[in-house]
Amino acid sequence: PIYTATTSGITVSHNQGSGTLVEGAVYQYRFAFVDAAGQESVPSAALSVTVPTGNGLPDNEIQLANLPTAPGQYSQVRIYRTDANGSEFFQLATVATGSTYDDDGSVVGGPTLDDGVLNGNYSYMLTYQHAGDPETKPSILVGPQNIVDGRIHLTNLPTPPVPPATGGFPAYDTIRIYRNTATDQNSFYLVDSISPGQDYTDSKTDAEISNLAIVGNQQV
């Protein structure tokens, strides 16, 4: 499935005397759902908020209520905001979906928003791995999924089998995810490694995964 955060339903209120935000300044917010692996959904469009005129002091707070909700695969939403009248988005906080966040301006200079998206026809292969042992052969293809300006959320991934008491294969504890590129449907590159039972949101660009000169990148 493909999920995108939205600003629909968010309510905005202002408090004077309880923060450091500047009167008359415009602050923009964007939101992204976060999965168990820490990967983000496609971020929302910008929500623009102007701090109203009051006592003329930079002592204001913006309260964001009814933050976006998401399907069960996501339980958190990450909030990004610009500086006063700025255009670059910096991370403020990660909170529960549907909750309220009070932005008093105390958080500044967090990581910047990654708004990269995928465009193309993608399929996946999976392998199991245990440190020090050979990786399994890849699975049959999962997909294809055609996507336009989005990210792909992988759910219900198979879990490694439990080895018999007599042995025969390792106790695999890692799932490796491989994906083709939009321009080469037959070459699959490592996207990431996750623990069994996790979902995964794929936001890696083709250039990121296919450059084998980057340490850690590999082809299936």
Coordinates of C-alpha atoms in Angstrom, one line a residue:
P1 CA 0.0 0.0 0.0
I2 CA 0.9 3.7 -0.5
Y3 CA 0.2 6.2 2.3
T4 CA 0.5 10.0 2.4
A5 CA 0.0 12.2 5.4
T6 CA -2.5 15.0 5.1
T7 CA -3.2 18.3 6.9
S8 CA -7.0 17.8 6.5
G9 CA -8.7 18.1 9.9
I10 CA -5.8 19.7 11.8
T11 CA -6.9 22.6 13.9
V12 CA -4.7 25.5 14.9
S13 CA -4.8 27.8 17.9
H14 CA -2.4 30.4 19.4
N15 CA -1.2 31.1 22.9
Q16 CA 0.5 34.4 23.8
G17 CA 3.1 34.5 26.6
S18 CA 4.1 30.8 26.5
G19 CA 6.6 30.5 23.7
T20 CA 9.2 32.2 21.5
L21 CA 7.4 32.4 18.1
V22 CA 7.4 35.8 16.4
E23 CA 4.2 37.8 15.9
G24 CA 3.3 38.4 12.2
A25 CA 5.7 35.7 11.1
V26 CA 4.6 32.8 8.8
Y27 CA 5.5 29.3 9.9
Q28 CA 4.9 26.3 7.7
Y29 CA 4.4 22.7 8.8
R30 CA 4.6 19.3 7.1
F31 CA 3.8 15.9 8.5
A32 CA 4.8 12.3 7.8
F33 CA 3.8 9.0 9.3
V34 CA 6.6 6.9 10.8
D35 CA 6.7 3.1 10.7
A36 CA 8.4 0.7 13.2
A37 CA 11.6 0.8 11.2
G38 CA 11.7 4.6 11.5
Q39 CA 10.9 5.1 7.8
E40 CA 8.5 7.9 6.8
S41 CA 5.5 8.0 4.5
V42 CA 5.2 10.6 1.8
P43 CA 5.0 13.9 3.7
S44 CA 2.0 16.1 3.6
A45 CA 1.6 19.4 1.8
A46 CA 2.6 22.4 3.8
L47 CA 0.2 23.9 6.4
S48 CA 0.9 27.6 6.6
V49 CA 0.3 29.4 9.9
T50 CA 0.6 33.2 10.6
V51 CA 1.1 34.2 14.2
P52 CA -1.5 36.9 15.0
T53 CA -0.6 40.3 16.2
G54 CA -0.8 40.7 20.0
N55 CA 1.5 42.4 22.5
G56 CA 4.3 42.9 20.0
L57 CA 6.6 40.4 21.6
P58 CA 8.2 37.1 20.3
D59 CA 6.4 35.1 23.1
N60 CA 3.9 33.0 21.2
E61 CA 3.0 29.3 20.9
I62 CA 1.2 27.5 18.1
Q63 CA -1.0 24.5 19.1
L64 CA -1.7 21.9 16.5
A65 CA -4.6 19.6 17.4
N66 CA -6.2 16.6 15.6
L67 CA -2.9 15.6 14.0
P68 CA -3.2 13.2 11.1
T69 CA -4.3 9.6 11.8
A70 CA -3.1 6.6 9.9
P71 CA -3.7 2.9 9.3
G72 CA -2.6 0.5 12.0
Q73 CA 0.8 0.0 10.5
Y74 CA 1.7 3.6 11.6
S75 CA 1.3 4.8 15.2
Q76 CA 3.3 8.0 15.0
V77 CA 3.5 11.2 13.0
R78 CA 6.6 13.3 12.6
I79 CA 6.3 17.1 12.5
Y80 CA 8.5 19.4 10.5
R81 CA 8.4 23.2 10.5
T82 CA 10.2 26.1 8.9
D83 CA 11.9 29.0 10.7
A84 CA 10.0 32.3 10.7
N85 CA 9.2 33.1 7.1
G86 CA 11.5 30.3 6.0
S87 CA 11.2 27.6 3.3
E88 CA 13.3 24.7 4.6
F89 CA 11.6 22.2 6.9
F90 CA 13.3 21.0 10.1
Q91 CA 12.1 18.2 12.4
L92 CA 10.3 19.2 15.6
A93 CA 9.0 16.1 17.2
T94 CA 7.6 12.6 16.7
V95 CA 4.2 12.1 18.5
A96 CA 1.2 9.8 18.5
T97 CA -1.1 10.0 15.5
G98 CA -4.2 12.0 16.2
S99 CA -2.7 13.8 19.2
T100 CA -2.0 17.5 20.0
Y101 CA 1.4 19.2 19.7
D102 CA 2.3 22.5 21.3
D103 CA 5.0 24.3 19.4
D104 CA 6.6 26.9 21.6
G105 CA 9.6 27.5 19.4
S106 CA 12.0 25.9 21.7
V107 CA 13.0 23.1 19.2
V108 CA 15.3 24.5 16.5
G109 CA 17.6 23.1 13.8
G110 CA 16.5 19.4 13.8
P111 CA 17.1 17.1 10.8
T112 CA 15.7 18.4 7.5
L113 CA 12.7 16.9 5.8
D114 CA 13.4 14.2 3.1
D115 CA 10.6 14.7 0.6
G116 CA 12.0 12.4 -2.0
V117 CA 9.5 10.1 -3.8
L118 CA 9.6 7.0 -6.1
N119 CA 8.3 7.0 -9.6
G120 CA 8.2 3.8 -11.6
N121 CA 7.2 0.1 -11.7
Y122 CA 8.8 -1.7 -8.8
S123 CA 9.1 -5.3 -7.6
Y124 CA 10.8 -6.8 -4.6
M125 CA 12.8 -9.9 -3.6
L126 CA 13.4 -11.0 0.0
T127 CA 16.1 -13.1 1.6
Y128 CA 16.8 -14.3 5.1
Q129 CA 20.1 -13.8 6.8
H130 CA 22.0 -14.7 10.0
A131 CA 25.3 -13.2 10.8
G132 CA 28.2 -15.4 9.8
D133 CA 26.0 -17.7 7.6
P134 CA 25.2 -17.6 3.9
E135 CA 22.2 -15.6 2.9
T136 CA 19.3 -17.6 1.5
K137 CA 18.3 -17.6 -2.1
P138 CA 15.9 -14.8 -3.0
S139 CA 12.1 -15.2 -2.8
I140 CA 9.8 -15.1 -5.8
L141 CA 8.9 -11.6 -6.9
V142 CA 6.7 -9.4 -4.7
G143 CA 4.8 -7.0 -6.9
P144 CA 5.0 -5.3 -9.3
Q145 CA 3.7 -1.9 -7.9
N146 CA 3.4 1.1 -10.1
I147 CA 3.9 4.3 -8.2
V148 CA 3.8 8.0 -9.0
D149 CA 5.3 10.5 -6.6
G150 CA 5.0 8.1 -3.6
R151 CA 6.6 5.6 -1.2
I152 CA 5.8 1.9 -0.9
H153 CA 4.8 0.5 2.5
L154 CA 5.5 -3.3 2.7
T155 CA 3.4 -5.2 5.1
N156 CA 2.8 -8.9 6.1
L157 CA 6.4 -9.8 5.1
P158 CA 7.1 -13.5 5.6
T159 CA 9.0 -14.6 8.7
P160 CA 12.0 -16.9 8.7
P161 CA 11.3 -20.6 9.5
V162 CA 12.4 -22.0 12.8
P163 CA 15.2 -24.5 12.4
P164 CA 14.5 -28.0 13.6
A165 CA 16.2 -29.3 16.7
T166 CA 18.5 -31.4 14.6
G167 CA 19.7 -28.3 12.7
G168 CA 19.8 -28.0 8.9
F169 CA 19.8 -24.2 8.5
P170 CA 20.6 -21.2 10.7
A171 CA 18.2 -19.3 13.0
Y172 CA 17.7 -16.5 10.5
D173 CA 17.1 -13.2 12.4
T174 CA 17.2 -10.6 9.5
I175 CA 15.0 -10.0 6.4
R176 CA 16.8 -8.3 3.5
I177 CA 14.8 -6.3 1.1
Y178 CA 15.9 -6.0 -2.6
R179 CA 14.2 -3.9 -5.3
N180 CA 14.7 -3.3 -9.0
T181 CA 15.0 0.2 -10.5
A182 CA 12.6 2.0 -12.7
T183 CA 15.0 1.7 -15.7
D184 CA 16.1 -1.9 -15.1
Q185 CA 13.4 -4.4 -14.1
N186 CA 15.8 -7.3 -13.9
S187 CA 18.5 -6.1 -11.5
F188 CA 17.7 -6.0 -7.8
Y189 CA 19.6 -4.0 -5.2
L190 CA 19.6 -4.1 -1.4
V191 CA 17.2 -1.5 0.0
D192 CA 17.5 -2.3 3.7
S193 CA 17.6 -5.0 6.4
I194 CA 14.8 -5.3 9.0
S195 CA 13.9 -7.6 11.8
P196 CA 11.2 -10.3 11.3
G197 CA 7.7 -9.0 12.0
Q198 CA 8.4 -5.4 11.0
D199 CA 6.7 -3.4 8.2
Y200 CA 8.8 -1.3 6.0
T201 CA 8.3 2.0 4.1
D202 CA 10.5 2.2 1.0
S203 CA 11.7 5.7 0.2
K204 CA 15.1 4.9 -1.3
T205 CA 15.8 6.4 -4.7
D206 CA 17.1 4.2 -7.5
A207 CA 20.4 6.2 -7.5
E208 CA 20.8 5.5 -3.7
I209 CA 20.6 1.8 -4.0
S210 CA 22.2 1.0 -7.4
N211 CA 25.5 2.7 -6.8
L212 CA 27.7 -0.2 -5.9
A213 CA 30.6 2.1 -5.1
I214 CA 28.8 3.0 -1.9
V215 CA 29.8 0.8 1.0
G216 CA 26.9 -1.5 2.0
N217 CA 25.2 -1.4 -1.3
Q218 CA 24.9 -4.8 -3.1
Q219 CA 23.0 -6.6 -5.9
V220 CA 21.0 -9.7 -5.1

